[in-house]
């Protein structure tokens, strides 16, 4: 397994994707899929622009990684994401057989990798390893800056 310092450069790439999402008017969440130290795919939130509830950063990155690798099974891959995965994305991660998930900011209102529930800890056929809090302050800051100009009802998830 990688350690925190090896995770930082990949989380910084995910943060760059999150900033691109913010510039496009999307909730700033970014994701990167890495295999053997090489970036395979990136993704960012595109729900608003694509008018697609499925266009979360993780799903975009998983889809692109599958195309790049020619396989829907992403074994040997690590997914870096700036915000704790929601239930849909956690399910996609499990179904794609991603070996490891690294996230930055927790999502206490909608996170399903430890905040509300940990879908990765359930007795399912695949359980990715989980690392949390990598560049958490930076990930939270990108979200806070974005929402500073918008109102989000209390308790509503970032997604």
PDB file of C-alpha atoms in Angstrom:
ATOM      1  CA  UNK A   1       0.000   0.000   0.000  1.00  0.00           C
ATOM      2  CA  UNK A   2       1.068   3.537  -0.658  1.00  0.00           C
ATOM      3  CA  UNK A   3       1.638   5.936   2.194  1.00  0.00           C
ATOM      4  CA  UNK A   4       0.305   9.434   2.704  1.00  0.00           C
ATOM      5  CA  UNK A   5       3.254  11.153   1.035  1.00  0.00           C
ATOM      6  CA  UNK A   6       2.943   9.044  -2.095  1.00  0.00           C
ATOM      7  CA  UNK A   7      -0.776   9.831  -2.181  1.00  0.00           C
ATOM      8  CA  UNK A   8      -0.329  13.612  -2.111  1.00  0.00           C
ATOM      9  CA  UNK A   9       0.682  14.135  -5.774  1.00  0.00           C
ATOM     10  CA  UNK A  10      -2.315  12.155  -7.015  1.00  0.00           C
ATOM     11  CA  UNK A  11      -4.692  13.979  -4.668  1.00  0.00           C
ATOM     12  CA  UNK A  12      -3.254  17.250  -5.985  1.00  0.00           C
ATOM     13  CA  UNK A  13      -4.240  16.104  -9.496  1.00  0.00           C
ATOM     14  CA  UNK A  14      -7.738  15.340  -8.199  1.00  0.00           C
ATOM     15  CA  UNK A  15      -7.842  18.834  -6.690  1.00  0.00           C
ATOM     16  CA  UNK A  16      -6.913  20.284 -10.086  1.00  0.00           C
ATOM     17  CA  UNK A  17      -9.915  18.436 -11.559  1.00  0.00           C
ATOM     18  CA  UNK A  18     -12.108  19.803  -8.763  1.00  0.00           C
ATOM     19  CA  UNK A  19     -10.989  23.339  -9.575  1.00  0.00           C
ATOM     20  CA  UNK A  20     -11.825  22.776 -13.246  1.00  0.00           C
ATOM     21  CA  UNK A  21     -15.289  21.606 -12.185  1.00  0.00           C
ATOM     22  CA  UNK A  22     -15.762  24.767 -10.113  1.00  0.00           C
ATOM     23  CA  UNK A  23     -14.711  26.925 -13.071  1.00  0.00           C
ATOM     24  CA  UNK A  24     -17.440  25.169 -15.091  1.00  0.00           C
ATOM     25  CA  UNK A  25     -20.061  25.921 -12.428  1.00  0.00           C
ATOM     26  CA  UNK A  26     -20.066  22.373 -11.067  1.00  0.00           C
ATOM     27  CA  UNK A  27     -19.701  21.273  -7.465  1.00  0.00           C
ATOM     28  CA  UNK A  28     -15.905  21.029  -7.223  1.00  0.00           C
ATOM     29  CA  UNK A  29     -15.157  17.340  -6.882  1.00  0.00           C
ATOM     30  CA  UNK A  30     -12.327  15.719  -8.790  1.00  0.00           C
ATOM     31  CA  UNK A  31     -11.096  12.147  -9.165  1.00  0.00           C
ATOM     32  CA  UNK A  32      -8.047  10.350 -10.548  1.00  0.00           C
ATOM     33  CA  UNK A  33      -7.521   6.638 -11.241  1.00  0.00           C
ATOM     34  CA  UNK A  34      -3.953   5.400 -10.852  1.00  0.00           C
ATOM     35  CA  UNK A  35      -2.449   2.012 -11.710  1.00  0.00           C
ATOM     36  CA  UNK A  36       1.188   1.141 -10.937  1.00  0.00           C
ATOM     37  CA  UNK A  37       2.000   4.787 -10.237  1.00  0.00           C
ATOM     38  CA  UNK A  38       0.600   5.966 -13.576  1.00  0.00           C
ATOM     39  CA  UNK A  39      -2.510   8.104 -14.054  1.00  0.00           C
ATOM     40  CA  UNK A  40      -4.994   6.089 -16.122  1.00  0.00           C
ATOM     41  CA  UNK A  41      -7.954   8.486 -16.053  1.00  0.00           C
ATOM     42  CA  UNK A  42      -9.370  11.621 -14.490  1.00  0.00           C
ATOM     43  CA  UNK A  43     -12.878  12.818 -13.823  1.00  0.00           C
ATOM     44  CA  UNK A  44     -14.757  15.743 -12.381  1.00  0.00           C
ATOM     45  CA  UNK A  45     -18.328  16.571 -11.589  1.00  0.00           C
ATOM     46  CA  UNK A  46     -20.354  17.234 -14.751  1.00  0.00           C
ATOM     47  CA  UNK A  47     -23.903  16.834 -13.473  1.00  0.00           C
ATOM     48  CA  UNK A  48     -25.074  20.343 -14.243  1.00  0.00           C
ATOM     49  CA  UNK A  49     -23.496  20.702 -17.670  1.00  0.00           C
ATOM     50  CA  UNK A  50     -24.346  17.160 -18.790  1.00  0.00           C
ATOM     51  CA  UNK A  51     -27.775  17.282 -17.073  1.00  0.00           C
ATOM     52  CA  UNK A  52     -26.985  13.813 -15.789  1.00  0.00           C
ATOM     53  CA  UNK A  53     -27.337  12.697 -12.165  1.00  0.00           C
ATOM     54  CA  UNK A  54     -24.777   9.959 -12.832  1.00  0.00           C
ATOM     55  CA  UNK A  55     -21.993  12.359 -13.861  1.00  0.00           C
ATOM     56  CA  UNK A  56     -20.157  12.408 -10.540  1.00  0.00           C
ATOM     57  CA  UNK A  57     -16.360  12.714 -10.583  1.00  0.00           C
ATOM     58  CA  UNK A  58     -15.792   9.106  -9.487  1.00  0.00           C
ATOM     59  CA  UNK A  59     -18.148   7.685 -12.113  1.00  0.00           C
ATOM     60  CA  UNK A  60     -16.534   9.794 -14.831  1.00  0.00           C
ATOM     61  CA  UNK A  61     -13.060   8.602 -13.803  1.00  0.00           C
ATOM     62  CA  UNK A  62     -14.150   4.953 -13.540  1.00  0.00           C
ATOM     63  CA  UNK A  63     -15.757   5.084 -16.983  1.00  0.00           C
ATOM     64  CA  UNK A  64     -12.660   6.649 -18.538  1.00  0.00           C
ATOM     65  CA  UNK A  65     -10.336   4.187 -16.799  1.00  0.00           C
ATOM     66  CA  UNK A  66     -12.341   1.232 -18.089  1.00  0.00           C
ATOM     67  CA  UNK A  67     -12.089   2.575 -21.616  1.00  0.00           C
ATOM     68  CA  UNK A  68      -8.355   3.248 -21.254  1.00  0.00           C
ATOM     69  CA  UNK A  69      -7.667  -0.234 -19.886  1.00  0.00           C
ATOM     70  CA  UNK A  70     -10.158  -2.028 -22.110  1.00  0.00           C
ATOM     71  CA  UNK A  71     -11.742  -3.635 -19.065  1.00  0.00           C
ATOM     72  CA  UNK A  72     -14.467  -2.666 -16.613  1.00  0.00           C
ATOM     73  CA  UNK A  73     -12.534  -4.406 -13.834  1.00  0.00           C
ATOM     74  CA  UNK A  74     -10.149  -1.870 -12.331  1.00  0.00           C
ATOM     75  CA  UNK A  75      -8.150  -4.320 -10.252  1.00  0.00           C
ATOM     76  CA  UNK A  76      -4.746  -2.959  -9.360  1.00  0.00           C
ATOM     77  CA  UNK A  77      -6.110   0.598  -9.422  1.00  0.00           C
ATOM     78  CA  UNK A  78      -6.404   3.288  -6.784  1.00  0.00           C
ATOM     79  CA  UNK A  79      -9.100   5.950  -7.033  1.00  0.00           C
ATOM     80  CA  UNK A  80      -8.282   9.358  -5.559  1.00  0.00           C
ATOM     81  CA  UNK A  81     -11.244  11.648  -4.945  1.00  0.00           C
ATOM     82  CA  UNK A  82     -11.465  15.000  -3.201  1.00  0.00           C
ATOM     83  CA  UNK A  83     -14.758  14.253  -1.421  1.00  0.00           C
ATOM     84  CA  UNK A  84     -15.937  11.106   0.317  1.00  0.00           C
ATOM     85  CA  UNK A  85     -17.953   8.984  -2.134  1.00  0.00           C
ATOM     86  CA  UNK A  86     -21.752   9.053  -2.072  1.00  0.00           C
ATOM     87  CA  UNK A  87     -23.763   5.781  -2.126  1.00  0.00           C
ATOM     88  CA  UNK A  88     -23.900   5.663  -5.927  1.00  0.00           C
ATOM     89  CA  UNK A  89     -20.168   6.233  -6.320  1.00  0.00           C
ATOM     90  CA  UNK A  90     -19.273   3.797  -3.536  1.00  0.00           C
ATOM     91  CA  UNK A  91     -21.367   1.189  -5.356  1.00  0.00           C
ATOM     92  CA  UNK A  92     -19.638   1.963  -8.657  1.00  0.00           C
ATOM     93  CA  UNK A  93     -16.237   1.642  -6.974  1.00  0.00           C
ATOM     94  CA  UNK A  94     -17.187  -1.739  -5.535  1.00  0.00           C
ATOM     95  CA  UNK A  95     -18.613  -2.961  -8.833  1.00  0.00           C
ATOM     96  CA  UNK A  96     -15.542  -1.793 -10.766  1.00  0.00           C
ATOM     97  CA  UNK A  97     -13.322  -3.782  -8.379  1.00  0.00           C
ATOM     98  CA  UNK A  98     -11.137  -0.771  -7.539  1.00  0.00           C
ATOM     99  CA  UNK A  99      -8.486  -2.013  -5.092  1.00  0.00           C
ATOM    100  CA  UNK A 100      -8.076   1.153  -3.066  1.00  0.00           C
ATOM    101  CA  UNK A 101      -9.894   4.446  -2.474  1.00  0.00           C
ATOM    102  CA  UNK A 102      -8.229   7.578  -1.129  1.00  0.00           C
ATOM    103  CA  UNK A 103     -10.396  10.576  -0.324  1.00  0.00           C
ATOM    104  CA  UNK A 104      -9.732  14.031   1.025  1.00  0.00           C
ATOM    105  CA  UNK A 105     -12.726  15.693   2.672  1.00  0.00           C
ATOM    106  CA  UNK A 106     -15.352  13.760   4.573  1.00  0.00           C
ATOM    107  CA  UNK A 107     -19.006  14.368   3.657  1.00  0.00           C
ATOM    108  CA  UNK A 108     -20.923  14.068   6.925  1.00  0.00           C
ATOM    109  CA  UNK A 109     -24.243  14.643   5.157  1.00  0.00           C
ATOM    110  CA  UNK A 110     -23.890  12.053   2.399  1.00  0.00           C
ATOM    111  CA  UNK A 111     -20.616  10.145   2.627  1.00  0.00           C
ATOM    112  CA  UNK A 112     -20.755   6.381   2.356  1.00  0.00           C
ATOM    113  CA  UNK A 113     -17.132   5.556   3.065  1.00  0.00           C
ATOM    114  CA  UNK A 114     -17.299   6.106   6.806  1.00  0.00           C
ATOM    115  CA  UNK A 115     -19.339   9.229   7.589  1.00  0.00           C
ATOM    116  CA  UNK A 116     -22.919   7.954   7.387  1.00  0.00           C
ATOM    117  CA  UNK A 117     -22.135   4.358   6.536  1.00  0.00           C
ATOM    118  CA  UNK A 118     -19.117   2.548   5.186  1.00  0.00           C
ATOM    119  CA  UNK A 119     -20.241   0.521   2.185  1.00  0.00           C
ATOM    120  CA  UNK A 120     -16.647  -0.653   1.762  1.00  0.00           C
ATOM    121  CA  UNK A 121     -16.831  -2.472   5.109  1.00  0.00           C
ATOM    122  CA  UNK A 122     -19.959  -4.478   4.292  1.00  0.00           C
ATOM    123  CA  UNK A 123     -19.769  -8.188   3.571  1.00  0.00           C
ATOM    124  CA  UNK A 124     -19.805  -7.761  -0.203  1.00  0.00           C
ATOM    125  CA  UNK A 125     -17.790  -9.720  -2.772  1.00  0.00           C
ATOM    126  CA  UNK A 126     -15.314  -6.832  -3.133  1.00  0.00           C
ATOM    127  CA  UNK A 127     -14.004  -4.497  -0.439  1.00  0.00           C
ATOM    128  CA  UNK A 128     -11.557  -1.775  -1.470  1.00  0.00           C
ATOM    129  CA  UNK A 129      -8.953  -0.596   1.007  1.00  0.00           C
ATOM    130  CA  UNK A 130      -9.684   2.910   2.260  1.00  0.00           C
ATOM    131  CA  UNK A 131      -7.423   5.849   3.129  1.00  0.00           C
ATOM    132  CA  UNK A 132      -9.080   9.036   4.351  1.00  0.00           C
ATOM    133  CA  UNK A 133      -8.108  12.633   4.992  1.00  0.00           C
ATOM    134  CA  UNK A 134      -5.363  13.084   2.376  1.00  0.00           C
ATOM    135  CA  UNK A 135      -5.083  16.851   1.801  1.00  0.00           C
ATOM    136  CA  UNK A 136      -8.400  17.130   3.637  1.00  0.00           C
ATOM    137  CA  UNK A 137      -8.035  20.847   4.410  1.00  0.00           C
ATOM    138  CA  UNK A 138      -7.286  21.702   0.783  1.00  0.00           C
ATOM    139  CA  UNK A 139     -10.215  19.578  -0.412  1.00  0.00           C
ATOM    140  CA  UNK A 140     -12.573  21.202   2.105  1.00  0.00           C
ATOM    141  CA  UNK A 141     -11.327  24.664   1.118  1.00  0.00           C
ATOM    142  CA  UNK A 142     -12.165  24.128  -2.567  1.00  0.00           C
ATOM    143  CA  UNK A 143     -15.711  23.144  -1.592  1.00  0.00           C
ATOM    144  CA  UNK A 144     -16.058  25.953   0.963  1.00  0.00           C
ATOM    145  CA  UNK A 145     -14.877  28.565  -1.544  1.00  0.00           C
ATOM    146  CA  UNK A 146     -17.379  27.309  -4.098  1.00  0.00           C
ATOM    147  CA  UNK A 147     -20.297  27.279  -1.668  1.00  0.00           C
ATOM    148  CA  UNK A 148     -19.376  30.576  -0.065  1.00  0.00           C
ATOM    149  CA  UNK A 149     -21.243  32.321  -2.882  1.00  0.00           C
ATOM    150  CA  UNK A 150     -24.129  29.845  -2.772  1.00  0.00           C
ATOM    151  CA  UNK A 151     -26.455  28.795  -0.015  1.00  0.00           C
ATOM    152  CA  UNK A 152     -26.661  25.132   0.857  1.00  0.00           C
ATOM    153  CA  UNK A 153     -29.434  24.102   3.231  1.00  0.00           C
ATOM    154  CA  UNK A 154     -28.092  22.689   6.494  1.00  0.00           C
ATOM    155  CA  UNK A 155     -27.601  18.949   6.362  1.00  0.00           C
ATOM    156  CA  UNK A 156     -27.659  18.762   2.543  1.00  0.00           C
ATOM    157  CA  UNK A 157     -24.843  16.771   0.999  1.00  0.00           C
ATOM    158  CA  UNK A 158     -22.234  18.473  -1.171  1.00  0.00           C
ATOM    159  CA  UNK A 159     -23.643  16.342  -3.954  1.00  0.00           C
TER     160      UNK A 159
END
